DNA sequence: CGTATTTGACCGGCGC
DNA sequence: GCGCCGGTCAAATACG
């Protein structure tokens, strides 16, 4: 879940994976003539490993710095949209727009210039399971779906919900999958609930498709009421942190796999390892005999 | 049978 | 004025 991943952030924060291997496993004593070659080979691999570790460390640092810059840039962009109060209802410029950047904008706020009181709009990004194709986001409120539409800029359908907990609650939400990452559900909330947050249901029964049956979607729920843009920005950053952590974890696994694969595929290494182990066993047996 | 979801039709805003 | 598009309505359908 997203909250846990935030807690793991501190442990993940050391930007780079420690890929260095302690290859000095053979004591310098008890080396015969054949072993010298192995030691030489191990030294060579060790130095190469150190060099690669340095390179990887540098790449990781650059990556994290770049991510930081992107986050700061998007936060600034968000702040700029809040400052702009002129209602300029303009249709979106489609195609080639970064999904995240597009979701930062608050254009929906300005699409209804007739309304004297513009409803508060907020967006929440929810990462779901790749196999989960539903558009149901469990956020603690009870929603009634009243429409679904395929929009021009996104092949995945957009679902429209109304808050059904209180009869007069004006809050609506739209749920649509991100263009770039279909596992991310972009939820847009409009308006404010006229009932308290204590009414948020606990059983997790709401928002299940098919006539209020059980279930749920298995998606990550970010419960919140529609509120300030600052919280939106935090949500946005939070979702990105989750993404970054996932990426780091993936990189970690990938590197470990790559190392294991490359080492096991190297006939020199496997031969050296086998002889080193057998040599060590022979040493131990000869030592115990004395 | 009651309630929620689905989905095609309709409406209104906007650009050309 | 016309067509496109997003948003909403409501009849049909599904489900418990």
PDB file of C-alpha atoms (C1' of nucleotides) in Angstrom:
ATOM      1  CA  UNK A   1       0.000   0.000   0.000  1.00  0.00           C
ATOM      2  CA  UNK A   2       1.030   3.535  -0.536  1.00  0.00           C
ATOM      3  CA  UNK A   3       1.395   4.429   3.124  1.00  0.00           C
ATOM      4  CA  UNK A   4       3.771   1.587   3.732  1.00  0.00           C
ATOM      5  CA  UNK A   5       5.853   2.539   0.796  1.00  0.00           C
ATOM      6  CA  UNK A   6       6.220   5.984   2.269  1.00  0.00           C
ATOM      7  CA  UNK A   7       7.487   4.446   5.451  1.00  0.00           C
ATOM      8  CA  UNK A   8      10.009   2.504   3.415  1.00  0.00           C
ATOM      9  CA  UNK A   9      11.196   5.636   1.753  1.00  0.00           C
ATOM     10  CA  UNK A  10      13.941   6.269   4.254  1.00  0.00           C
ATOM     11  CA  UNK A  11      15.343   2.829   3.797  1.00  0.00           C
ATOM     12  CA  UNK A  12      15.116   3.141   0.049  1.00  0.00           C
ATOM     13  CA  UNK A  13      16.620   6.579  -0.055  1.00  0.00           C
ATOM     14  CA  UNK A  14      20.275   5.572  -0.259  1.00  0.00           C
ATOM     15  CA  UNK A  15      20.122   5.996  -3.936  1.00  0.00           C
ATOM     16  CA  UNK A  16      22.201   3.133  -5.127  1.00  0.00           C
ATOM     17  CA  UNK A  17      22.197  -0.533  -4.757  1.00  0.00           C
ATOM     18  CA  UNK A  18      25.290  -1.956  -3.199  1.00  0.00           C
ATOM     19  CA  UNK A  19      26.483  -4.208  -5.958  1.00  0.00           C
ATOM     20  CA  UNK A  20      29.961  -4.721  -4.715  1.00  0.00           C
ATOM     21  CA  UNK A  21      30.900  -8.313  -4.168  1.00  0.00           C
ATOM     22  CA  UNK A  22      33.426  -9.527  -1.720  1.00  0.00           C
ATOM     23  CA  UNK A  23      35.341 -11.809  -3.998  1.00  0.00           C
ATOM     24  CA  UNK A  24      38.358 -12.211  -1.756  1.00  0.00           C
ATOM     25  CA  UNK A  25      37.078 -15.461  -0.408  1.00  0.00           C
ATOM     26  CA  UNK A  26      40.262 -17.425  -0.732  1.00  0.00           C
ATOM     27  CA  UNK A  27      42.954 -16.922   1.880  1.00  0.00           C
ATOM     28  CA  UNK A  28      46.252 -15.924   0.367  1.00  0.00           C
ATOM     29  CA  UNK A  29      47.903 -18.872   2.065  1.00  0.00           C
ATOM     30  CA  UNK A  30      47.377 -22.379   0.708  1.00  0.00           C
ATOM     31  CA  UNK A  31      47.646 -21.273  -2.866  1.00  0.00           C
ATOM     32  CA  UNK A  32      49.182 -23.576  -5.346  1.00  0.00           C
ATOM     33  CA  UNK A  33      50.348 -22.705  -8.832  1.00  0.00           C
ATOM     34  CA  UNK A  34      46.925 -23.290 -10.407  1.00  0.00           C
ATOM     35  CA  UNK A  35      45.308 -21.132  -7.782  1.00  0.00           C
ATOM     36  CA  UNK A  36      47.369 -18.100  -8.692  1.00  0.00           C
ATOM     37  CA  UNK A  37      45.521 -17.779 -11.935  1.00  0.00           C
ATOM     38  CA  UNK A  38      42.225 -17.864 -10.082  1.00  0.00           C
ATOM     39  CA  UNK A  39      43.320 -15.197  -7.655  1.00  0.00           C
ATOM     40  CA  UNK A  40      44.449 -13.038 -10.512  1.00  0.00           C
ATOM     41  CA  UNK A  41      41.097 -13.546 -12.226  1.00  0.00           C
ATOM     42  CA  UNK A  42      39.214 -12.767  -9.048  1.00  0.00           C
ATOM     43  CA  UNK A  43      41.243  -9.593  -8.551  1.00  0.00           C
ATOM     44  CA  UNK A  44      40.457  -8.538 -12.068  1.00  0.00           C
ATOM     45  CA  UNK A  45      36.741  -9.217 -11.567  1.00  0.00           C
ATOM     46  CA  UNK A  46      36.825  -7.425  -8.259  1.00  0.00           C
ATOM     47  CA  UNK A  47      38.339  -4.287  -9.746  1.00  0.00           C
ATOM     48  CA  UNK A  48      35.906  -4.402 -12.641  1.00  0.00           C
ATOM     49  CA  UNK A  49      33.044  -4.796 -10.222  1.00  0.00           C
ATOM     50  CA  UNK A  50      34.217  -1.764  -8.272  1.00  0.00           C
ATOM     51  CA  UNK A  51      34.470   0.260 -11.427  1.00  0.00           C
ATOM     52  CA  UNK A  52      30.952  -0.749 -12.499  1.00  0.00           C
ATOM     53  CA  UNK A  53      29.635   0.013  -9.029  1.00  0.00           C
ATOM     54  CA  UNK A  54      31.061   3.523  -9.268  1.00  0.00           C
ATOM     55  CA  UNK A  55      29.456   4.019 -12.655  1.00  0.00           C
ATOM     56  CA  UNK A  56      26.134   2.693 -11.429  1.00  0.00           C
ATOM     57  CA  UNK A  57      26.277   4.917  -8.388  1.00  0.00           C
ATOM     58  CA  UNK A  58      26.839   7.922 -10.594  1.00  0.00           C
ATOM     59  CA  UNK A  59      23.923   6.961 -12.854  1.00  0.00           C
ATOM     60  CA  UNK A  60      21.631   6.467  -9.857  1.00  0.00           C
ATOM     61  CA  UNK A  61      22.556   9.847  -8.418  1.00  0.00           C
ATOM     62  CA  UNK A  62      21.866  11.521 -11.727  1.00  0.00           C
ATOM     63  CA  UNK A  63      18.542   9.718 -11.976  1.00  0.00           C
ATOM     64  CA  UNK A  64      17.376  10.780  -8.533  1.00  0.00           C
ATOM     65  CA  UNK A  65      18.480  14.360  -9.122  1.00  0.00           C
ATOM     66  CA  UNK A  66      16.550  14.411 -12.373  1.00  0.00           C
ATOM     67  CA  UNK A  67      13.427  13.007 -10.709  1.00  0.00           C
ATOM     68  CA  UNK A  68      13.698  15.700  -8.060  1.00  0.00           C
ATOM     69  CA  UNK A  69      13.855  18.397 -10.720  1.00  0.00           C
ATOM     70  CA  UNK A  70      10.785  16.984 -12.471  1.00  0.00           C
ATOM     71  CA  UNK A  71       8.803  16.924  -9.211  1.00  0.00           C
ATOM     72  CA  UNK A  72       9.744  20.498  -8.404  1.00  0.00           C
ATOM     73  CA  UNK A  73       8.849  21.588 -11.901  1.00  0.00           C
ATOM     74  CA  UNK A  74       5.393  20.022 -11.703  1.00  0.00           C
ATOM     75  CA  UNK A  75       4.730  21.513  -8.282  1.00  0.00           C
ATOM     76  CA  UNK A  76       5.571  24.945  -9.634  1.00  0.00           C
ATOM     77  CA  UNK A  77       3.306  24.302 -12.572  1.00  0.00           C
ATOM     78  CA  UNK A  78       0.479  23.380 -10.214  1.00  0.00           C
ATOM     79  CA  UNK A  79       0.962  26.578  -8.258  1.00  0.00           C
ATOM     80  CA  UNK A  80       0.812  28.597 -11.455  1.00  0.00           C
ATOM     81  CA  UNK A  81      -2.564  27.105 -12.328  1.00  0.00           C
ATOM     82  CA  UNK A  82      -3.948  28.040  -8.952  1.00  0.00           C
ATOM     83  CA  UNK A  83      -2.838  31.622  -9.401  1.00  0.00           C
ATOM     84  CA  UNK A  84      -4.581  31.937 -12.730  1.00  0.00           C
ATOM     85  CA  UNK A  85      -8.148  32.933 -11.980  1.00  0.00           C
ATOM     86  CA  UNK A  86      -9.250  34.037 -15.387  1.00  0.00           C
ATOM     87  CA  UNK A  87     -11.839  31.604 -16.723  1.00  0.00           C
ATOM     88  CA  UNK A  88     -10.482  30.545 -20.073  1.00  0.00           C
ATOM     89  CA  UNK A  89     -12.408  27.476 -21.017  1.00  0.00           C
ATOM     90  CA  UNK A  90     -10.349  25.996 -23.739  1.00  0.00           C
ATOM     91  CA  UNK A  91     -10.355  22.533 -25.051  1.00  0.00           C
ATOM     92  CA  UNK A  92      -7.375  20.433 -24.316  1.00  0.00           C
ATOM     93  CA  UNK A  93      -4.575  20.155 -26.753  1.00  0.00           C
ATOM     94  CA  UNK A  94      -4.425  16.479 -27.382  1.00  0.00           C
ATOM     95  CA  UNK A  95      -1.800  14.009 -28.516  1.00  0.00           C
ATOM     96  CA  UNK A  96       1.676  13.735 -27.205  1.00  0.00           C
ATOM     97  CA  UNK A  97       0.860  15.152 -23.818  1.00  0.00           C
ATOM     98  CA  UNK A  98       2.532  13.540 -20.879  1.00  0.00           C
ATOM     99  CA  UNK A  99      -0.118  11.834 -18.801  1.00  0.00           C
ATOM    100  CA  UNK A 100       1.168  13.079 -15.502  1.00  0.00           C
ATOM    101  CA  UNK A 101       1.626  16.620 -16.685  1.00  0.00           C
ATOM    102  CA  UNK A 102      -1.855  16.595 -18.120  1.00  0.00           C
ATOM    103  CA  UNK A 103      -3.284  15.370 -14.885  1.00  0.00           C
ATOM    104  CA  UNK A 104      -1.626  18.182 -13.015  1.00  0.00           C
ATOM    105  CA  UNK A 105      -3.743  20.743 -14.708  1.00  0.00           C
ATOM    106  CA  UNK A 106      -6.978  21.885 -13.191  1.00  0.00           C
ATOM    107  CA  UNK A 107      -8.678  22.670 -16.462  1.00  0.00           C
ATOM    108  CA  UNK A 108     -11.967  21.097 -15.439  1.00  0.00           C
ATOM    109  CA  UNK A 109     -12.342  23.869 -12.913  1.00  0.00           C
ATOM    110  CA  UNK A 110     -12.701  26.389 -15.697  1.00  0.00           C
ATOM    111  CA  UNK A 111     -14.892  24.410 -18.027  1.00  0.00           C
ATOM    112  CA  UNK A 112     -18.132  25.679 -16.582  1.00  0.00           C
ATOM    113  CA  UNK A 113     -17.941  29.458 -16.572  1.00  0.00           C
ATOM    114  CA  UNK A 114     -21.687  29.722 -16.019  1.00  0.00           C
ATOM    115  CA  UNK A 115     -21.456  28.343 -12.526  1.00  0.00           C
ATOM    116  CA  UNK A 116     -21.005  31.181 -10.098  1.00  0.00           C
ATOM    117  CA  UNK A 117     -19.429  28.963  -7.459  1.00  0.00           C
ATOM    118  CA  UNK A 118     -16.799  26.843  -9.129  1.00  0.00           C
ATOM    119  CA  UNK A 119     -16.663  23.455  -7.467  1.00  0.00           C
ATOM    120  CA  UNK A 120     -13.407  22.470  -5.892  1.00  0.00           C
ATOM    121  CA  UNK A 121     -11.549  20.054  -8.087  1.00  0.00           C
ATOM    122  CA  UNK A 122      -8.889  17.664  -6.981  1.00  0.00           C
ATOM    123  CA  UNK A 123      -7.149  14.739  -8.559  1.00  0.00           C
ATOM    124  CA  UNK A 124      -5.910  11.523  -7.068  1.00  0.00           C
ATOM    125  CA  UNK A 125      -3.687   8.998  -8.751  1.00  0.00           C
ATOM    126  CA  UNK A 126      -4.190   5.419  -7.757  1.00  0.00           C
ATOM    127  CA  UNK A 127      -1.966   2.612  -8.907  1.00  0.00           C
ATOM    128  CA  UNK A 128      -3.875  -0.604  -9.447  1.00  0.00           C
ATOM    129  CA  UNK A 129      -3.049  -4.145 -10.332  1.00  0.00           C
ATOM    130  CA  UNK A 130      -2.232  -4.582 -14.005  1.00  0.00           C
ATOM    131  CA  UNK A 131      -4.885  -7.291 -14.263  1.00  0.00           C
ATOM    132  CA  UNK A 132      -7.491  -5.045 -12.683  1.00  0.00           C
ATOM    133  CA  UNK A 133      -9.496  -3.460 -15.483  1.00  0.00           C
ATOM    134  CA  UNK A 134     -12.289  -1.973 -13.394  1.00  0.00           C
ATOM    135  CA  UNK A 135     -12.729   1.748 -12.837  1.00  0.00           C
ATOM    136  CA  UNK A 136     -13.712   1.460  -9.204  1.00  0.00           C
ATOM    137  CA  UNK A 137     -11.599   3.275  -6.650  1.00  0.00           C
ATOM    138  CA  UNK A 138     -12.295   2.616  -3.010  1.00  0.00           C
ATOM    139  CA  UNK A 139     -11.904   5.942  -1.260  1.00  0.00           C
ATOM    140  CA  UNK A 140     -14.253   5.491   1.651  1.00  0.00           C
ATOM    141  CA  UNK A 141     -17.296   7.196   0.189  1.00  0.00           C
ATOM    142  CA  UNK A 142     -20.277   5.574  -1.452  1.00  0.00           C
ATOM    143  CA  UNK A 143     -20.612   6.326  -5.155  1.00  0.00           C
ATOM    144  CA  UNK A 144     -23.257   5.666  -7.744  1.00  0.00           C
ATOM    145  CA  UNK A 145     -22.136   5.328 -11.319  1.00  0.00           C
ATOM    146  CA  UNK A 146     -24.302   7.360 -13.684  1.00  0.00           C
ATOM    147  CA  UNK A 147     -22.372   7.281 -16.906  1.00  0.00           C
ATOM    148  CA  UNK A 148     -19.394   6.110 -18.875  1.00  0.00           C
ATOM    149  CA  UNK A 149     -17.824   7.692 -21.890  1.00  0.00           C
ATOM    150  CA  UNK A 150     -14.848   7.135 -24.140  1.00  0.00           C
ATOM    151  CA  UNK A 151     -13.013  10.397 -24.536  1.00  0.00           C
ATOM    152  CA  UNK A 152     -11.025  11.452 -27.516  1.00  0.00           C
ATOM    153  CA  UNK A 153      -7.662  11.792 -25.846  1.00  0.00           C
ATOM    154  CA  UNK A 154      -7.777   8.467 -24.046  1.00  0.00           C
ATOM    155  CA  UNK A 155      -8.789   5.046 -25.411  1.00  0.00           C
ATOM    156  CA  UNK A 156      -9.827   3.846 -21.979  1.00  0.00           C
ATOM    157  CA  UNK A 157     -13.363   4.829 -20.925  1.00  0.00           C
ATOM    158  CA  UNK A 158     -14.070   7.495 -18.328  1.00  0.00           C
ATOM    159  CA  UNK A 159     -16.582   6.611 -15.621  1.00  0.00           C
ATOM    160  CA  UNK A 160     -18.804   9.202 -13.915  1.00  0.00           C
ATOM    161  CA  UNK A 161     -19.862   8.811 -10.305  1.00  0.00           C
ATOM    162  CA  UNK A 162     -22.065  10.751  -7.890  1.00  0.00           C
ATOM    163  CA  UNK A 163     -21.792  10.541  -4.145  1.00  0.00           C
ATOM    164  CA  UNK A 164     -24.774   8.466  -3.073  1.00  0.00           C
ATOM    165  CA  UNK A 165     -24.282   8.500   0.674  1.00  0.00           C
ATOM    166  CA  UNK A 166     -26.269  11.677   1.290  1.00  0.00           C
ATOM    167  CA  UNK A 167     -29.176  12.451  -1.072  1.00  0.00           C
ATOM    168  CA  UNK A 168     -28.153  16.054  -1.587  1.00  0.00           C
ATOM    169  CA  UNK A 169     -24.413  15.562  -1.742  1.00  0.00           C
ATOM    170  CA  UNK A 170     -23.166  17.412  -4.826  1.00  0.00           C
ATOM    171  CA  UNK A 171     -19.827  15.672  -5.115  1.00  0.00           C
ATOM    172  CA  UNK A 172     -19.020  13.959  -8.367  1.00  0.00           C
ATOM    173  CA  UNK A 173     -15.986  12.095  -9.484  1.00  0.00           C
ATOM    174  CA  UNK A 174     -14.557  10.943 -12.769  1.00  0.00           C
ATOM    175  CA  UNK A 175     -12.299   7.913 -13.023  1.00  0.00           C
ATOM    176  CA  UNK A 176     -10.150   7.180 -16.021  1.00  0.00           C
ATOM    177  CA  UNK A 177      -6.998   5.235 -16.651  1.00  0.00           C
ATOM    178  CA  UNK A 178      -3.867   7.133 -17.487  1.00  0.00           C
ATOM    179  CA  UNK A 179      -2.884   7.120 -21.151  1.00  0.00           C
ATOM    180  CA  UNK A 180       0.751   6.358 -20.469  1.00  0.00           C
ATOM    181  CA  UNK A 181       0.344   3.980 -17.584  1.00  0.00           C
ATOM    182  CA  UNK A 182      -2.926   2.021 -17.727  1.00  0.00           C
ATOM    183  CA  UNK A 183      -2.312   0.712 -14.232  1.00  0.00           C
ATOM    184  CA  UNK A 184      -2.792   4.221 -12.861  1.00  0.00           C
ATOM    185  CA  UNK A 185      -6.363   5.368 -12.255  1.00  0.00           C
ATOM    186  CA  UNK A 186      -6.799   9.133 -12.461  1.00  0.00           C
ATOM    187  CA  UNK A 187      -9.682  10.135 -10.195  1.00  0.00           C
ATOM    188  CA  UNK A 188     -11.048  13.669 -10.443  1.00  0.00           C
ATOM    189  CA  UNK A 189     -13.240  14.884  -7.578  1.00  0.00           C
ATOM    190  CA  UNK A 190     -15.578  17.830  -8.031  1.00  0.00           C
ATOM    191  CA  UNK A 191     -17.251  19.619  -5.164  1.00  0.00           C
ATOM    192  CA  UNK A 192     -17.311  19.080  -1.435  1.00  0.00           C
ATOM    193  CA  UNK A 193     -19.206  16.500   0.576  1.00  0.00           C
ATOM    194  CA  UNK A 194     -22.013  17.990   2.656  1.00  0.00           C
ATOM    195  CA  UNK A 195     -21.704  15.183   5.137  1.00  0.00           C
ATOM    196  CA  UNK A 196     -18.947  14.460   7.578  1.00  0.00           C
ATOM    197  CA  UNK A 197     -15.997  12.218   7.007  1.00  0.00           C
ATOM    198  CA  UNK A 198     -17.162  10.003   9.880  1.00  0.00           C
ATOM    199  CA  UNK A 199     -19.682   8.710   7.445  1.00  0.00           C
ATOM    200  CA  UNK A 200     -16.995   7.085   5.422  1.00  0.00           C
ATOM    201  CA  UNK A 201     -17.911   3.479   5.304  1.00  0.00           C
ATOM    202  CA  UNK A 202     -15.618   0.969   6.872  1.00  0.00           C
ATOM    203  CA  UNK A 203     -16.804  -2.355   5.590  1.00  0.00           C
ATOM    204  CA  UNK A 204     -15.374  -1.766   2.152  1.00  0.00           C
ATOM    205  CA  UNK A 205     -18.689  -2.763   0.654  1.00  0.00           C
ATOM    206  CA  UNK A 206     -19.223   0.360  -1.384  1.00  0.00           C
ATOM    207  CA  UNK A 207     -18.216   0.830  -4.963  1.00  0.00           C
ATOM    208  CA  UNK A 208     -18.418  -2.741  -5.903  1.00  0.00           C
ATOM    209  CA  UNK A 209     -19.806  -3.333  -9.349  1.00  0.00           C
ATOM    210  CA  UNK A 210     -22.920  -5.347  -9.964  1.00  0.00           C
ATOM    211  CA  UNK A 211     -25.705  -4.219  -7.699  1.00  0.00           C
ATOM    212  CA  UNK A 212     -23.809  -3.649  -4.515  1.00  0.00           C
ATOM    213  CA  UNK A 213     -22.370  -7.093  -4.251  1.00  0.00           C
ATOM    214  CA  UNK A 214     -19.229  -7.672  -2.243  1.00  0.00           C
ATOM    215  CA  UNK A 215     -15.787  -7.659  -3.622  1.00  0.00           C
ATOM    216  CA  UNK A 216     -14.011  -4.436  -4.202  1.00  0.00           C
ATOM    217  CA  UNK A 217     -11.333  -3.873  -6.702  1.00  0.00           C
ATOM    218  CA  UNK A 218      -8.122  -4.625  -4.947  1.00  0.00           C
ATOM    219  CA  UNK A 219      -7.026  -1.160  -5.817  1.00  0.00           C
ATOM    220  CA  UNK A 220      -5.147   1.163  -3.550  1.00  0.00           C
ATOM    221  CA  UNK A 221      -7.587   3.576  -2.010  1.00  0.00           C
ATOM    222  CA  UNK A 222      -6.601   7.123  -1.200  1.00  0.00           C
ATOM    223  CA  UNK A 223      -9.460   8.358   0.926  1.00  0.00           C
ATOM    224  CA  UNK A 224      -9.841  12.082   1.128  1.00  0.00           C
ATOM    225  CA  UNK A 225     -12.321  14.834   0.619  1.00  0.00           C
ATOM    226  CA  UNK A 226     -11.953  17.328  -2.159  1.00  0.00           C
ATOM    227  CA  UNK A 227      -9.754  20.002  -0.704  1.00  0.00           C
ATOM    228  CA  UNK A 228      -6.912  22.370  -1.380  1.00  0.00           C
ATOM    229  CA  UNK A 229      -4.472  22.273  -4.207  1.00  0.00           C
ATOM    230  CA  UNK A 230      -1.651  21.843  -1.752  1.00  0.00           C
ATOM    231  CA  UNK A 231      -3.006  18.480  -0.766  1.00  0.00           C
ATOM    232  CA  UNK A 232      -3.363  17.682  -4.428  1.00  0.00           C
ATOM    233  CA  UNK A 233       0.281  18.450  -4.925  1.00  0.00           C
ATOM    234  CA  UNK A 234       1.167  16.245  -1.985  1.00  0.00           C
ATOM    235  CA  UNK A 235      -0.919  13.455  -3.432  1.00  0.00           C
ATOM    236  CA  UNK A 236       0.866  13.909  -6.694  1.00  0.00           C
ATOM    237  CA  UNK A 237       4.292  13.830  -5.107  1.00  0.00           C
ATOM    238  CA  UNK A 238       3.255  10.866  -3.022  1.00  0.00           C
ATOM    239  CA  UNK A 239       2.180   8.927  -6.076  1.00  0.00           C
ATOM    240  CA  UNK A 240       5.470   9.748  -7.717  1.00  0.00           C
ATOM    241  CA  UNK A 241       7.404   8.625  -4.678  1.00  0.00           C
ATOM    242  CA  UNK A 242       5.549   5.340  -4.895  1.00  0.00           C
ATOM    243  CA  UNK A 243       6.513   5.112  -8.545  1.00  0.00           C
ATOM    244  CA  UNK A 244      10.130   5.916  -7.793  1.00  0.00           C
ATOM    245  CA  UNK A 245      10.280   3.319  -5.064  1.00  0.00           C
ATOM    246  CA  UNK A 246       8.804   0.739  -7.366  1.00  0.00           C
ATOM    247  CA  UNK A 247      11.336   1.648 -10.005  1.00  0.00           C
ATOM    248  CA  UNK A 248      14.216   1.465  -7.553  1.00  0.00           C
ATOM    249  CA  UNK A 249      13.035  -1.892  -6.343  1.00  0.00           C
ATOM    250  CA  UNK A 250      12.762  -3.072  -9.892  1.00  0.00           C
ATOM    251  CA  UNK A 251      16.261  -1.787 -10.709  1.00  0.00           C
ATOM    252  CA  UNK A 252      17.573  -3.571  -7.638  1.00  0.00           C
ATOM    253  CA  UNK A 253      16.049  -6.867  -8.691  1.00  0.00           C
ATOM    254  CA  UNK A 254      17.162  -6.373 -12.259  1.00  0.00           C
ATOM    255  CA  UNK A 255      20.761  -5.727 -11.259  1.00  0.00           C
ATOM    256  CA  UNK A 256      20.892  -8.718  -8.970  1.00  0.00           C
ATOM    257  CA  UNK A 257      19.452 -10.903 -11.706  1.00  0.00           C
ATOM    258  CA  UNK A 258      21.872  -9.527 -14.273  1.00  0.00           C
ATOM    259  CA  UNK A 259      24.828 -10.110 -12.005  1.00  0.00           C
ATOM    260  CA  UNK A 260      23.763 -13.623 -11.180  1.00  0.00           C
ATOM    261  CA  UNK A 261      23.146 -14.414 -14.824  1.00  0.00           C
ATOM    262  CA  UNK A 262      26.393 -12.950 -16.087  1.00  0.00           C
ATOM    263  CA  UNK A 263      28.402 -14.665 -13.378  1.00  0.00           C
ATOM    264  CA  UNK A 264      26.833 -18.070 -13.894  1.00  0.00           C
ATOM    265  CA  UNK A 265      27.199 -17.777 -17.661  1.00  0.00           C
ATOM    266  CA  UNK A 266      30.893 -17.003 -17.371  1.00  0.00           C
ATOM    267  CA  UNK A 267      32.659 -20.390 -17.701  1.00  0.00           C
ATOM    268  CA  UNK A 268      35.829 -18.927 -16.207  1.00  0.00           C
ATOM    269  CA  UNK A 269      33.967 -17.816 -13.118  1.00  0.00           C
ATOM    270  CA  UNK A 270      32.116 -21.095 -12.593  1.00  0.00           C
ATOM    271  CA  UNK A 271      35.324 -23.076 -13.126  1.00  0.00           C
ATOM    272  CA  UNK A 272      37.183 -20.806 -10.727  1.00  0.00           C
ATOM    273  CA  UNK A 273      34.400 -21.036  -8.185  1.00  0.00           C
ATOM    274  CA  UNK A 274      34.266 -24.833  -8.434  1.00  0.00           C
ATOM    275  CA  UNK A 275      38.000 -25.245  -8.057  1.00  0.00           C
ATOM    276  CA  UNK A 276      38.122 -22.708  -5.245  1.00  0.00           C
ATOM    277  CA  UNK A 277      35.421 -24.531  -3.331  1.00  0.00           C
ATOM    278  CA  UNK A 278      36.979 -27.954  -3.948  1.00  0.00           C
ATOM    279  CA  UNK A 279      40.375 -26.569  -3.035  1.00  0.00           C
ATOM    280  CA  UNK A 280      38.967 -25.116   0.165  1.00  0.00           C
ATOM    281  CA  UNK A 281      37.341 -28.439   1.034  1.00  0.00           C
ATOM    282  CA  UNK A 282      40.609 -30.284   0.411  1.00  0.00           C
ATOM    283  CA  UNK A 283      42.441 -27.755   2.572  1.00  0.00           C
ATOM    284  CA  UNK A 284      39.973 -28.213   5.382  1.00  0.00           C
ATOM    285  CA  UNK A 285      40.225 -31.983   5.240  1.00  0.00           C
ATOM    286  CA  UNK A 286      43.999 -31.903   5.213  1.00  0.00           C
ATOM    287  CA  UNK A 287      44.014 -29.438   8.121  1.00  0.00           C
ATOM    288  CA  UNK A 288      41.703 -31.644  10.164  1.00  0.00           C
ATOM    289  CA  UNK A 289      43.910 -34.671   9.540  1.00  0.00           C
ATOM    290  CA  UNK A 290      46.861 -32.951  11.176  1.00  0.00           C
TER     291      UNK A 290
ATOM    292  C1'  DC B   1     -38.802  -7.025  -6.508  1.00  0.00           C
ATOM    293  C1'  DG B   2     -35.652  -3.401  -5.364  1.00  0.00           C
ATOM    294  C1'  DT B   3     -31.385  -1.410  -6.343  1.00  0.00           C
ATOM    295  C1'  DA B   4     -27.270  -0.529  -8.919  1.00  0.00           C
ATOM    296  C1'  DT B   5     -24.996  -0.691 -13.378  1.00  0.00           C
ATOM    297  C1'  DT B   6     -24.842  -0.354 -18.334  1.00  0.00           C
ATOM    298  C1'  DT B   7     -25.192   2.068 -22.460  1.00  0.00           C
ATOM    299  C1'  DG B   8     -27.274   4.599 -26.193  1.00  0.00           C
ATOM    300  C1'  DA B   9     -29.501   9.036 -26.681  1.00  0.00           C
ATOM    301  C1'  DC B  10     -29.650  13.654 -25.728  1.00  0.00           C
ATOM    302  C1'  DC B  11     -28.007  18.333 -24.403  1.00  0.00           C
ATOM    303  C1'  DG B  12     -25.108  22.288 -24.225  1.00  0.00           C
ATOM    304  C1'  DG B  13     -20.595  24.542 -24.927  1.00  0.00           C
ATOM    305  C1'  DC B  14     -17.109  25.556 -28.058  1.00  0.00           C
ATOM    306  C1'  DG B  15     -14.401  26.059 -32.393  1.00  0.00           C
ATOM    307  C1'  DC B  16     -14.478  26.650 -37.212  1.00  0.00           C
TER     308       DC B  16
ATOM    309  C1'  DG C   1     -24.998  27.109 -38.468  1.00  0.00           C
ATOM    310  C1'  DC C   2     -22.752  22.840 -38.125  1.00  0.00           C
ATOM    311  C1'  DG C   3     -20.075  19.350 -36.183  1.00  0.00           C
ATOM    312  C1'  DC C   4     -17.318  17.716 -32.385  1.00  0.00           C
ATOM    313  C1'  DC C   5     -16.918  16.631 -27.756  1.00  0.00           C
ATOM    314  C1'  DG C   6     -17.713  16.034 -22.790  1.00  0.00           C
ATOM    315  C1'  DG C   7     -21.238  15.446 -19.509  1.00  0.00           C
ATOM    316  C1'  DT C   8     -25.775  13.763 -18.124  1.00  0.00           C
ATOM    317  C1'  DC C   9     -30.157  11.289 -18.471  1.00  0.00           C
ATOM    318  C1'  DA C  10     -32.993   7.373 -18.462  1.00  0.00           C
ATOM    319  C1'  DA C  11     -34.607   2.935 -20.199  1.00  0.00           C
ATOM    320  C1'  DA C  12     -32.864  -1.605 -20.268  1.00  0.00           C
ATOM    321  C1'  DT C  13     -30.408  -4.964 -17.907  1.00  0.00           C
ATOM    322  C1'  DA C  14     -28.135  -7.534 -14.170  1.00  0.00           C
ATOM    323  C1'  DC C  15     -27.832  -9.110  -9.662  1.00  0.00           C
ATOM    324  C1'  DG C  16     -28.909 -10.407  -4.832  1.00  0.00           C
TER     325       DG C  16
END
